[in-house]
Amino acid sequence: MCGIVGYIGPRPAQLVIMQGLKRLEYRGYDSAGVAVLEQNGRIAIRRDVGKLVNLENLLGREPIHGHIGIGHTRWATHGEPSTRNAHPHMSMNGRVVVVHNGIVENFLPLREELQAEGVQFSSDTDTEVIVQMIERYLEAGMTMETAVRQTLNQLKGANAVVVMNIDEPDTLYCARLGNAGGITLGIGEGEMFVASDIPAILEYTRQMVFLENRQMARLTRHDFTVTDLAGQPIAPSVHTISWDPVSAAKGEYKHFMQKEIFEQPRALVDTLRGRVDFETGDVLLPEMNLTAELAQRINKLFIVACGTSYYAGLVGKFMLESLARLPTEVAYASEFRYHDPIVDEKTAVLAITQSGETADTLAASEQAKAQGATLWSIVNAFGSQSMRIADGYIAMQAGPEIGVASTKAFVTSLVDQYLLALALGTLRGILTTDQRRQYVQDLSQLPDLAGQVLDRDEEYQALANELHKAQNFLYLGRGINYPIALEGALKLKEISYIHAEGYPAGEMKHGPIALIDESMPVLAIATRDHLYDKMISQIQQARARGGTVIALATEGDKAIRHEADYVIYVPETPPLLAPVVNVIPLQLLAYHIAVRRGCDVDQPRNLAKSVTVE
Ligand code: AGP
């Protein structure tokens, strides 16, 4: 959940690291720090609590000069957010520093052992045992590389680390153990980078290597080597990243979330490009490695995901069951492992994840694979663990998503599931060529429809001005739009801190209706489909109890104006694709309410973009 950056090369390390950390601040932000090896051979550290700007100000007053360094933004797990607990952490004699993401599960016995040997700790973190252990091994006469490897071999849990030491002024070590987030090496000309995420170093290089589980790397300015934890050399693949560095910057937008919402038409175009043929109706998903034999063998699909990605899976269930007649169960990845799921060789498991590094989603995926399932993933972060462990994957074409609240990854994952459903429906003999061509045709209008919704942004802003003081919100939907009610409520609560619930509209009368009074805005998704009449009667029930109703309705539906206090119109969209369009006004409403309330939209309190701890 923390952000990590390291650098060796001719540039001022402090600048490169701070620039990278700014791109990663969304990952965690209760404190931050930088360590640089100075010309005098000593490591200087600057750390501060709160946002990165505090560290930036500190470095402005007390800069550190050198060409090798490491930095970190923290999301606290062990030890309160404070300067002493902020990373980097230094060993007792000042020879080694480390930045770390993850949890050292056995840190208590390791710390006791070190304390018994006289080591004094200066923080409450689990991280500090790593650096103190490395130094103990150095003192015992090991080389740095062996000391790092020996230490890593003793850590339990999922951990990612970068280590620097005073004895090798041109060398960084880094490693990945389990699923605590990625370690990406960036290969420059006469310089090397290391980061937890691609955007941190994308402006310097597009040549990247992704460390696998239980691999470590040694980097100098001109070279790098990768080994396993037994010291055996590994020949890594170097990937060329196609992401545009500009798309990882905020540009003229006030917030990343706003920018990412407005990028959705472009993301939809990119999602379709090269994957569908509008004339023949063909769907091309080469990285999925689908065959007719596999598509016909599987008799059950589990979708595993967390948060917004889980809600995307709830929408996908409608698509996969309707277009491919594949029985689909959607499970919270954090629960999947604990309910003894029935999984075998006839089961496929689909992980949906923007970051590709969510610990629970990876753990569920690994368990499913171990039980014999075919593992698929729909994933945005290229080269992430979820992509690498899957038997087949679809790379979302959302581009870097920086805002903590997920938006464009949600809509692209909906379309990716639709494409998967079409491909499976074809291979399973469910869809005729004509039917598939029609469903593919339906996709062609999507980017334009999304653009039409964005054009009405001023209306959502005006509505936000009316509603931003509400304490509670209810979102209602039915059928394929019920997950959109859940997603609308999640967006509102995570960035505006207003309590909001998404509910299946038909369930309202079984309990939640008791909550409705004049102070309760009720947002009802009532676009035209086979459940429209039923939604109208639920709107009437809410209105009869004094609730303020905001209806999300199909363009041209004049009658609904008599039923609701406010109406948000969206263009008519084929039913299976309606969620893609319907979610956009809800994203913007949440965004404007949060801005109106003065909330920190891109970095909401207590949240982190990639949740790499359980
Ligand atoms: C969404 O706005 C979230 N902040 C969060 O729920 C997120 O969707 C969840 O943590 C899953 O992340 P992933 O898609 O990267 O696996």
XYZ file of C-alpha atoms and ligand atoms in Angstrom:
630
model
C 0.000 0.000 0.000
C 3.083 2.151 0.371
C 4.893 3.768 -2.535
C 8.579 3.048 -3.170
C 11.128 4.771 -5.432
C 14.888 4.260 -5.790
C 17.450 5.849 -8.117
C 21.122 5.557 -9.151
C 22.539 7.769 -11.884
C 23.826 11.191 -12.843
C 20.713 13.166 -11.804
C 20.182 14.582 -8.305
C 18.640 11.589 -6.500
C 16.440 13.750 -4.253
C 14.686 15.270 -7.263
C 14.070 12.000 -9.092
C 12.787 10.342 -5.932
C 10.468 13.210 -4.963
C 9.113 13.363 -8.505
C 8.399 9.634 -8.368
C 6.851 9.807 -4.910
C 4.478 12.524 -6.104
C 3.198 10.081 -8.682
C 2.750 7.452 -5.957
C 1.309 9.546 -3.169
C -2.089 8.019 -3.903
C -0.814 4.678 -2.593
C -0.506 5.797 0.980
C 0.035 9.128 2.579
C 0.410 9.316 6.296
C 4.126 10.064 6.146
C 6.997 10.061 3.680
C 10.775 10.044 3.597
C 13.899 10.074 1.450
C 17.442 8.788 2.074
C 20.371 9.848 -0.100
C 24.006 8.765 0.088
C 25.937 12.039 0.253
C 29.423 12.775 -1.139
C 30.873 12.472 2.392
C 29.930 8.785 2.395
C 27.107 9.161 4.895
C 23.455 8.505 4.396
C 21.231 11.520 5.090
C 17.536 10.977 5.778
C 14.613 13.409 5.743
C 11.195 12.257 6.940
C 7.942 13.937 7.868
C 4.370 13.054 8.738
C 1.336 13.997 6.671
C 1.248 14.719 2.993
C 4.242 14.705 0.699
C 4.249 18.486 0.591
C 5.532 18.475 4.195
C 8.538 16.414 3.152
C 9.006 18.611 0.109
C 9.121 21.705 2.314
C 11.573 20.010 4.654
C 13.842 19.111 1.723
C 13.552 22.690 0.500
C 14.970 23.860 3.835
C 17.426 20.973 4.260
C 18.261 19.473 0.847
C 20.331 16.308 0.490
C 22.813 16.020 -2.338
C 23.840 12.776 -3.969
C 23.212 10.498 -6.911
C 21.823 7.411 -5.248
C 18.858 7.223 -2.933
C 15.550 5.644 -1.911
C 12.174 7.113 -0.924
C 8.817 6.038 0.423
C 5.231 7.146 1.073
C 3.686 5.256 3.949
C 0.277 3.805 4.805
C 0.742 2.742 8.415
C 0.279 -0.865 9.484
C 2.673 -1.246 12.456
C 3.273 1.856 14.523
C 1.328 5.107 14.410
C 1.947 7.628 11.612
C 4.875 9.641 13.018
C 8.290 10.839 11.899
C 10.098 8.078 13.792
C 7.958 5.421 12.117
C 8.245 6.932 8.633
C 10.575 5.219 6.148
C 13.462 4.967 5.258
C 14.704 3.145 8.341
C 18.398 3.071 9.173
C 20.429 0.389 10.952
C 21.900 1.151 14.351
C 25.371 2.010 13.034
C 24.104 3.930 10.025
C 25.449 1.547 7.354
C 22.185 0.413 5.798
C 18.782 1.957 5.013
C 15.608 0.303 3.794
C 12.162 1.176 2.474
C 9.505 -1.483 2.713
C 5.973 -2.342 1.669
C 4.089 -5.184 3.354
C 4.086 -6.811 6.771
C 6.907 -8.784 8.373
C 4.653 -11.286 10.100
C 7.406 -12.688 12.344
C 8.877 -9.313 13.305
C 8.245 -9.814 17.035
C 10.540 -12.856 17.534
C 13.085 -11.342 15.134
C 13.106 -8.084 17.092
C 13.418 -9.882 20.429
C 16.379 -11.843 19.100
C 18.097 -8.681 17.895
C 17.356 -6.809 21.116
C 18.833 -9.685 23.086
C 22.027 -9.148 21.064
C 22.046 -5.472 22.045
C 20.446 -3.898 18.986
C 18.536 -0.736 19.828
C 15.424 0.030 17.821
C 14.395 3.548 17.000
C 10.874 2.933 15.638
C 7.778 0.840 16.363
C 7.701 -0.617 12.868
C 8.073 -4.186 11.674
C 10.315 -2.794 8.905
C 13.191 -1.943 11.177
C 14.045 -5.596 11.846
C 15.011 -5.919 8.158
C 17.663 -3.246 8.263
C 19.005 -4.266 11.668
C 19.308 -7.890 10.522
C 21.212 -6.897 7.402
C 23.666 -4.906 9.470
C 24.169 -7.786 11.928
C 25.044 -10.058 9.022
C 27.455 -7.435 7.603
C 29.156 -7.242 10.965
C 29.472 -11.014 10.942
C 31.534 -10.638 7.737
C 28.983 -11.354 5.009
C 28.935 -9.427 1.748
C 26.032 -7.032 1.335
C 24.357 -9.251 -1.229
C 24.547 -12.298 1.025
C 23.400 -10.305 4.043
C 20.345 -9.068 2.163
C 19.540 -12.549 0.852
C 20.035 -14.157 4.257
C 17.684 -11.603 5.803
C 15.017 -12.005 3.140
C 15.063 -15.758 3.644
C 14.064 -15.272 7.261
C 11.130 -12.944 6.715
C 7.614 -14.332 6.852
C 4.754 -12.628 5.052
C 4.434 -10.585 1.919
C 7.117 -7.945 1.606
C 8.757 -5.707 -0.989
C 11.996 -3.894 -0.107
C 14.692 -1.625 -1.473
C 18.012 -1.420 0.370
C 20.966 0.990 0.115
C 24.271 0.880 2.015
C 27.302 3.096 2.528
C 29.884 0.463 1.486
C 28.610 0.238 -2.093
C 27.964 3.814 -3.220
C 26.746 2.669 -6.631
C 24.437 -0.204 -5.730
C 20.806 -0.750 -4.719
C 19.223 -4.063 -3.766
C 15.529 -4.799 -4.039
C 13.301 -7.812 -3.640
C 9.776 -9.073 -3.810
C 8.439 -11.690 -1.391
C 4.813 -12.647 -2.019
C 2.058 -10.227 -2.854
C 2.885 -7.048 -0.986
C 2.939 -5.027 -4.177
C 5.265 -5.048 -7.116
C 8.891 -4.134 -7.591
C 9.582 -2.689 -11.029
C 13.097 -2.014 -12.296
C 13.431 0.835 -14.791
C 16.393 0.552 -17.136
C 17.798 3.882 -18.308
C 20.984 4.827 -20.111
C 23.650 5.094 -17.461
C 20.969 5.182 -14.761
C 18.648 2.735 -13.029
C 15.322 3.154 -11.284
C 13.259 1.012 -8.993
C 9.641 1.635 -8.025
C 6.547 -0.016 -6.664
C 4.515 1.278 -9.650
C 5.178 2.111 -13.265
C 3.976 5.778 -13.227
C 6.693 6.733 -10.715
C 9.467 6.249 -13.273
C 7.642 6.405 -16.588
C 8.944 9.837 -17.479
C 12.522 8.477 -17.460
C 12.260 5.092 -19.149
C 9.819 2.666 -20.702
C 12.119 -0.357 -20.414
C 10.987 -2.231 -17.337
C 11.511 -5.520 -15.539
C 8.977 -6.863 -13.039
C 10.365 -8.946 -10.198
C 8.545 -12.192 -9.544
C 7.759 -13.608 -6.133
C 10.945 -14.467 -4.181
C 13.329 -12.747 -6.542
C 15.883 -10.106 -5.693
C 17.829 -7.706 -7.892
C 21.137 -5.879 -7.600
C 21.266 -2.622 -9.523
C 24.185 -0.401 -10.443
C 24.094 2.615 -12.800
C 24.926 0.503 -15.828
C 23.736 -2.972 -15.012
C 21.388 -5.175 -13.061
C 21.203 -8.829 -12.095
C 18.214 -10.818 -10.892
C 18.531 -13.931 -8.732
C 16.264 -16.156 -6.700
C 16.651 -16.294 -2.944
C 19.108 -19.165 -3.241
C 21.353 -16.902 -5.335
C 20.653 -18.635 -8.660
C 20.762 -16.176 -11.591
C 17.517 -15.559 -13.484
C 17.188 -14.105 -16.984
C 14.354 -11.606 -16.654
C 12.162 -10.368 -19.511
C 12.414 -6.683 -20.305
C 9.034 -5.131 -21.169
C 8.477 -1.960 -23.152
C 5.635 -0.037 -21.539
C 3.316 1.727 -23.944
C 1.664 4.024 -21.379
C 2.059 7.662 -22.188
C 3.813 9.590 -19.370
C 1.491 12.553 -19.983
C -1.523 10.417 -19.140
C -0.045 9.857 -15.693
C -0.115 13.633 -15.030
C -3.092 15.793 -14.023
C -2.869 18.252 -16.902
C -5.507 20.985 -16.860
C -7.807 19.085 -14.489
C -8.220 19.968 -10.851
C -8.068 16.366 -9.692
C -6.911 13.036 -11.110
C -10.351 11.588 -10.451
C -11.975 14.291 -12.574
C -9.446 13.743 -15.347
C -9.949 9.987 -15.241
C -13.737 10.320 -15.427
C -13.354 12.513 -18.515
C -10.919 10.037 -20.071
C -13.590 7.339 -20.195
C -14.636 7.783 -23.843
C -10.965 7.476 -24.840
C -10.508 4.452 -22.572
C -13.537 2.811 -24.190
C -12.139 3.395 -27.672
C -8.811 1.870 -26.606
C -10.640 -1.089 -25.053
C -12.339 -1.886 -28.350
C -9.392 -1.111 -30.634
C -8.005 -4.291 -32.160
C -10.377 -6.470 -30.177
C -13.583 -6.301 -32.195
C -14.354 -6.320 -35.877
C -17.591 -4.394 -36.349
C -18.163 -5.919 -39.801
C -17.704 -9.598 -39.018
C -18.609 -9.374 -35.335
C -15.378 -11.173 -34.401
C -13.967 -10.710 -30.909
C -10.202 -11.100 -30.509
C -8.749 -11.791 -27.091
C -5.438 -13.548 -27.866
C -3.983 -13.247 -24.358
C -6.955 -15.179 -22.946
C -5.711 -18.391 -24.632
C -9.303 -19.570 -25.068
C -10.092 -22.770 -26.954
C -13.432 -24.381 -27.752
C -12.435 -27.366 -25.629
C -11.748 -25.149 -22.593
C -14.843 -22.991 -23.090
C -17.018 -26.104 -23.270
C -15.311 -27.918 -20.419
C -15.846 -25.239 -17.799
C -19.228 -25.435 -16.145
C -18.821 -22.693 -13.579
C -17.159 -19.327 -13.249
C -16.172 -17.576 -10.040
C -15.390 -13.874 -10.256
C -13.143 -12.777 -7.378
C -12.423 -9.109 -6.680
C -12.601 -6.353 -4.064
C -14.369 -3.003 -3.810
C -15.246 -1.389 -7.117
C -13.803 -4.336 -9.027
C -16.199 -6.608 -7.134
C -19.132 -4.449 -8.237
C -17.828 -4.698 -11.803
C -17.966 -8.474 -11.364
C -21.620 -8.258 -10.261
C -22.387 -6.547 -13.580
C -20.258 -9.088 -15.448
C -22.337 -11.942 -14.030
C -25.320 -10.645 -16.036
C -23.213 -10.512 -19.192
C -21.587 -13.928 -18.788
C -24.777 -15.724 -17.849
C -26.786 -14.068 -20.580
C -24.301 -14.212 -23.484
C -22.329 -17.360 -22.636
C -24.864 -19.213 -20.427
C -22.026 -19.791 -18.004
C -23.188 -20.108 -14.358
C -21.297 -17.339 -12.568
C -20.778 -16.660 -8.892
C -19.219 -13.388 -7.719
C -17.228 -13.537 -4.483
C -15.427 -10.968 -2.404
C -11.812 -12.070 -2.771
C -11.356 -11.500 0.963
C -14.093 -14.058 1.704
C -13.505 -16.561 -1.097
C -10.758 -18.479 0.693
C -12.746 -18.794 3.872
C -15.913 -20.414 2.576
C -14.368 -23.605 1.194
C -15.344 -22.877 -2.420
C -16.177 -25.781 -4.708
C -13.492 -25.454 -7.364
C -12.057 -28.070 -9.725
C -10.713 -28.509 -13.279
C -14.101 -27.576 -14.679
C -14.093 -24.242 -12.883
C -12.711 -20.980 -14.208
C -11.853 -18.174 -11.823
C -11.735 -14.609 -13.100
C -9.893 -12.029 -10.999
C -10.800 -8.404 -11.718
C -8.284 -5.913 -10.432
C -7.132 -2.474 -11.475
C -3.828 -2.661 -9.638
C -3.213 -6.366 -10.190
C -1.628 -6.324 -6.739
C -4.571 -6.481 -4.294
C -3.458 -9.021 -1.683
C -6.866 -10.645 -1.197
C -7.497 -10.966 -4.926
C -4.089 -12.537 -5.482
C -4.559 -14.939 -2.572
C -7.974 -16.021 -3.898
C -6.488 -16.459 -7.382
C -3.625 -18.561 -6.108
C -5.915 -20.752 -4.078
C -8.213 -21.324 -7.062
C -5.257 -22.242 -9.245
C -3.957 -24.661 -6.633
C -7.372 -26.334 -6.627
C -7.133 -26.951 -10.373
C -9.164 -24.043 -11.746
C -8.289 -22.188 -14.932
C -7.260 -18.710 -13.785
C -8.138 -15.633 -15.816
C -7.666 -12.000 -14.960
C -8.881 -8.628 -16.171
C -6.193 -6.260 -15.006
C -5.062 -2.702 -15.640
C -1.506 -2.498 -14.310
C 0.660 -4.052 -16.977
C 3.082 -6.672 -15.705
C 1.392 -6.894 -12.313
C 1.250 -10.146 -10.401
C -2.374 -10.835 -11.323
C -1.457 -10.682 -14.998
C 1.587 -12.873 -14.548
C -0.011 -15.733 -12.639
C -3.090 -15.999 -14.878
C -3.551 -18.680 -17.542
C -5.162 -15.987 -19.660
C -5.733 -12.270 -19.200
C -7.332 -9.185 -20.696
C -5.250 -6.043 -20.234
C -7.647 -3.194 -19.460
C -6.897 -0.186 -21.613
C -7.790 2.381 -18.941
C -4.239 3.752 -18.754
C -2.733 4.741 -15.399
C -5.414 5.332 -12.773
C -4.086 7.568 -10.028
C -7.200 8.822 -8.188
C -7.876 6.534 -5.243
C -11.516 6.266 -6.275
C -11.608 3.939 -9.253
C -13.565 5.209 -12.273
C -12.195 4.478 -15.731
C -10.918 1.051 -14.682
C -14.486 0.209 -13.648
C -16.036 1.028 -17.024
C -13.258 -0.632 -19.014
C -13.551 -3.792 -16.915
C -17.282 -3.899 -17.709
C -16.570 -3.836 -21.428
C -13.784 -6.410 -21.047
C -16.242 -8.764 -19.355
C -18.726 -8.157 -22.159
C -16.033 -9.108 -24.701
C -15.147 -12.192 -22.690
C -18.821 -13.172 -22.556
C -19.085 -12.796 -26.342
C -15.952 -14.877 -26.925
C -17.126 -17.617 -24.553
C -20.691 -17.492 -25.927
C -19.276 -18.122 -29.384
C -16.949 -20.960 -28.366
C -19.704 -22.593 -26.298
C -22.040 -22.502 -29.274
C -24.552 -20.216 -27.557
C -24.403 -17.213 -29.903
C -25.050 -17.313 -33.625
C -22.828 -15.181 -35.842
C -25.684 -12.734 -36.410
C -26.381 -12.365 -32.717
C -22.710 -11.799 -31.977
C -22.439 -9.225 -34.750
C -25.377 -7.329 -33.224
C -23.858 -7.379 -29.742
C -20.549 -6.159 -31.186
C -22.378 -3.428 -33.085
C -23.908 -2.269 -29.797
C -20.411 -1.546 -28.554
C -19.670 0.884 -31.347
C -21.837 3.639 -29.862
C -20.445 3.382 -26.326
C -17.636 5.985 -26.461
C -20.032 8.496 -27.969
C -22.748 7.767 -25.383
C -20.218 8.188 -22.584
C -19.198 11.513 -24.143
C -22.827 12.700 -24.205
C -23.139 12.021 -20.475
C -19.943 13.957 -19.757
C -21.270 16.912 -21.739
C -23.924 17.412 -19.046
C -21.395 17.866 -16.261
C -22.802 21.260 -15.266
C -26.106 19.617 -14.370
C -24.392 17.211 -11.966
C -22.513 20.101 -10.458
C -25.766 22.016 -9.904
C -27.298 18.943 -8.285
C -24.258 18.595 -6.035
C -24.791 22.184 -4.894
C -28.306 21.210 -3.800
C -27.406 17.954 -2.088
C -23.931 18.350 -0.615
C -25.169 18.914 2.940
C -26.982 15.567 3.186
C -25.791 13.220 5.936
C -27.022 10.047 4.291
C -27.833 8.848 0.793
C -29.682 5.836 -0.542
C -28.947 4.476 -4.034
C -31.488 2.099 -5.547
C -31.236 -0.075 -8.630
C -32.542 -3.350 -9.961
C -31.153 -6.127 -12.113
C -27.963 -5.164 -13.894
C -28.227 -1.655 -12.429
C -28.214 -2.816 -8.817
C -24.374 -3.046 -8.834
C -24.357 0.504 -10.230
C -26.323 1.620 -7.162
C -23.649 -0.059 -5.019
C -20.869 1.611 -6.978
C -22.558 5.039 -6.842
C -22.843 4.728 -3.056
C -19.217 3.577 -2.705
C -17.948 6.524 -4.763
C -19.885 8.967 -2.587
C -18.779 7.534 0.730
C -15.116 7.143 -0.124
C -14.512 10.683 -1.331
C -17.171 12.802 0.442
C -17.479 10.815 3.719
C -21.283 10.913 3.450
C -22.842 7.692 4.632
C -24.402 6.047 1.568
C -25.963 2.672 0.898
C -26.695 0.902 -2.346
C -29.743 -1.332 -2.234
C -31.682 -3.575 -4.602
C -34.797 -1.442 -5.032
C -37.193 -4.358 -4.496
C -35.724 -4.953 -1.026
C -36.389 -1.428 0.171
C -39.787 -2.243 1.612
C -38.211 -5.050 3.672
C -36.338 -2.651 5.914
C -34.483 0.375 4.535
C -37.742 2.214 3.829
C -37.804 2.931 7.574
C -34.827 5.271 7.033
C -36.574 7.492 4.537
C -37.656 10.983 5.553
C -37.192 14.526 4.215
C -33.484 14.466 4.986
C -32.772 11.381 2.892
C -31.907 11.805 -0.792
C -32.787 8.649 -2.731
C -31.034 8.192 -6.062
C -33.015 5.716 -8.157
C -31.625 4.241 -11.380
C -34.732 4.029 -13.557
C -33.460 3.859 -17.120
C -35.723 2.094 -19.599
C -35.498 -1.684 -19.412
C -37.777 -4.570 -18.431
C -37.723 -3.438 -14.780
C -38.677 0.180 -15.450
C -42.274 -0.056 -14.159
C -41.131 -1.730 -10.983
C -38.549 1.016 -10.393
C -41.262 3.631 -10.786
C -43.388 2.034 -8.094
C -40.356 1.962 -5.763
C -39.715 5.633 -6.476
C -43.337 6.350 -5.538
C -42.933 4.466 -2.270
C -39.827 6.500 -1.379
C -41.517 9.762 -2.309
C -44.587 8.931 -0.264
C -42.294 8.788 2.810
C -40.975 12.281 2.119
C -37.645 11.227 0.527
C -36.024 13.525 -2.031
C -35.876 11.439 -5.190
C -33.224 11.870 -7.875
C -34.098 9.672 -10.836
C -31.520 8.549 -13.372
C -33.702 8.175 -16.453
C -33.534 7.611 -20.190
C -33.479 10.665 -22.426
C -37.042 11.419 -23.566
C -38.772 9.981 -20.492
C -40.890 13.019 -19.663
C -43.314 11.147 -17.401
C -40.649 10.536 -14.782
C -40.476 14.264 -14.066
C -43.767 13.881 -12.186
C -42.359 11.133 -10.019
C -38.998 12.583 -9.004
C -37.678 15.809 -7.473
C -34.692 15.837 -9.825
C -34.011 13.922 -13.039
C -30.628 13.074 -14.533
C -31.011 12.047 -18.165
C -28.737 9.574 -19.908
C -28.933 8.457 -23.551
C -30.677 5.209 -24.380
C -28.154 2.336 -24.256
C -28.523 -1.408 -24.982
C -29.491 -3.014 -21.628
C -26.343 -5.110 -21.096
C -24.191 -2.029 -21.664
C -26.381 0.454 -19.759
C -24.236 0.217 -16.586
C -21.256 1.643 -18.519
C -23.202 4.824 -19.237
C -25.282 4.974 -16.042
C -22.325 4.948 -13.693
C -20.765 8.118 -15.148
C -23.256 10.668 -13.721
C -22.922 8.952 -10.339
C -19.132 9.305 -10.463
C -19.468 13.000 -11.285
C -22.159 13.624 -8.679
C -19.927 12.084 -5.993
C -16.984 14.085 -7.319
C -18.793 17.454 -7.209
C -20.319 16.772 -3.789
C -16.860 15.951 -2.423
C -15.357 19.101 -3.962
C -18.247 21.188 -2.575
C -17.579 19.729 0.886
C -13.889 20.606 0.612
C -12.743 16.977 0.695
C -9.432 15.725 -0.618
C -10.790 13.937 -3.670
C -7.664 12.172 -4.890
C -6.387 11.140 -1.488
C -9.363 10.422 0.757
C -8.589 9.751 4.391
C -7.612 6.219 5.449
C -7.615 4.849 1.902
C -4.852 3.647 -0.377
C -4.980 2.868 -4.066
C -3.534 -0.640 -3.912
C -4.434 -2.676 -0.862
C -1.457 -4.970 -0.608
C -2.118 -6.184 2.929
C -4.906 -8.506 4.030
C -12.491 1.929 -5.471
O -12.851 3.237 -5.664
C -11.586 1.605 -4.422
N -10.868 2.586 -3.821
C -11.381 0.170 -4.039
O -12.613 -0.337 -3.635
C -10.756 -0.754 -5.111
O -11.662 -0.942 -6.145
C -10.379 -2.102 -4.468
O -9.432 -1.874 -3.473
C -9.866 -3.109 -5.471
O -8.685 -2.687 -6.082
P -8.101 -3.399 -7.369
O -9.101 -3.247 -8.454
O -6.818 -2.690 -7.641
O -7.893 -4.856 -7.027
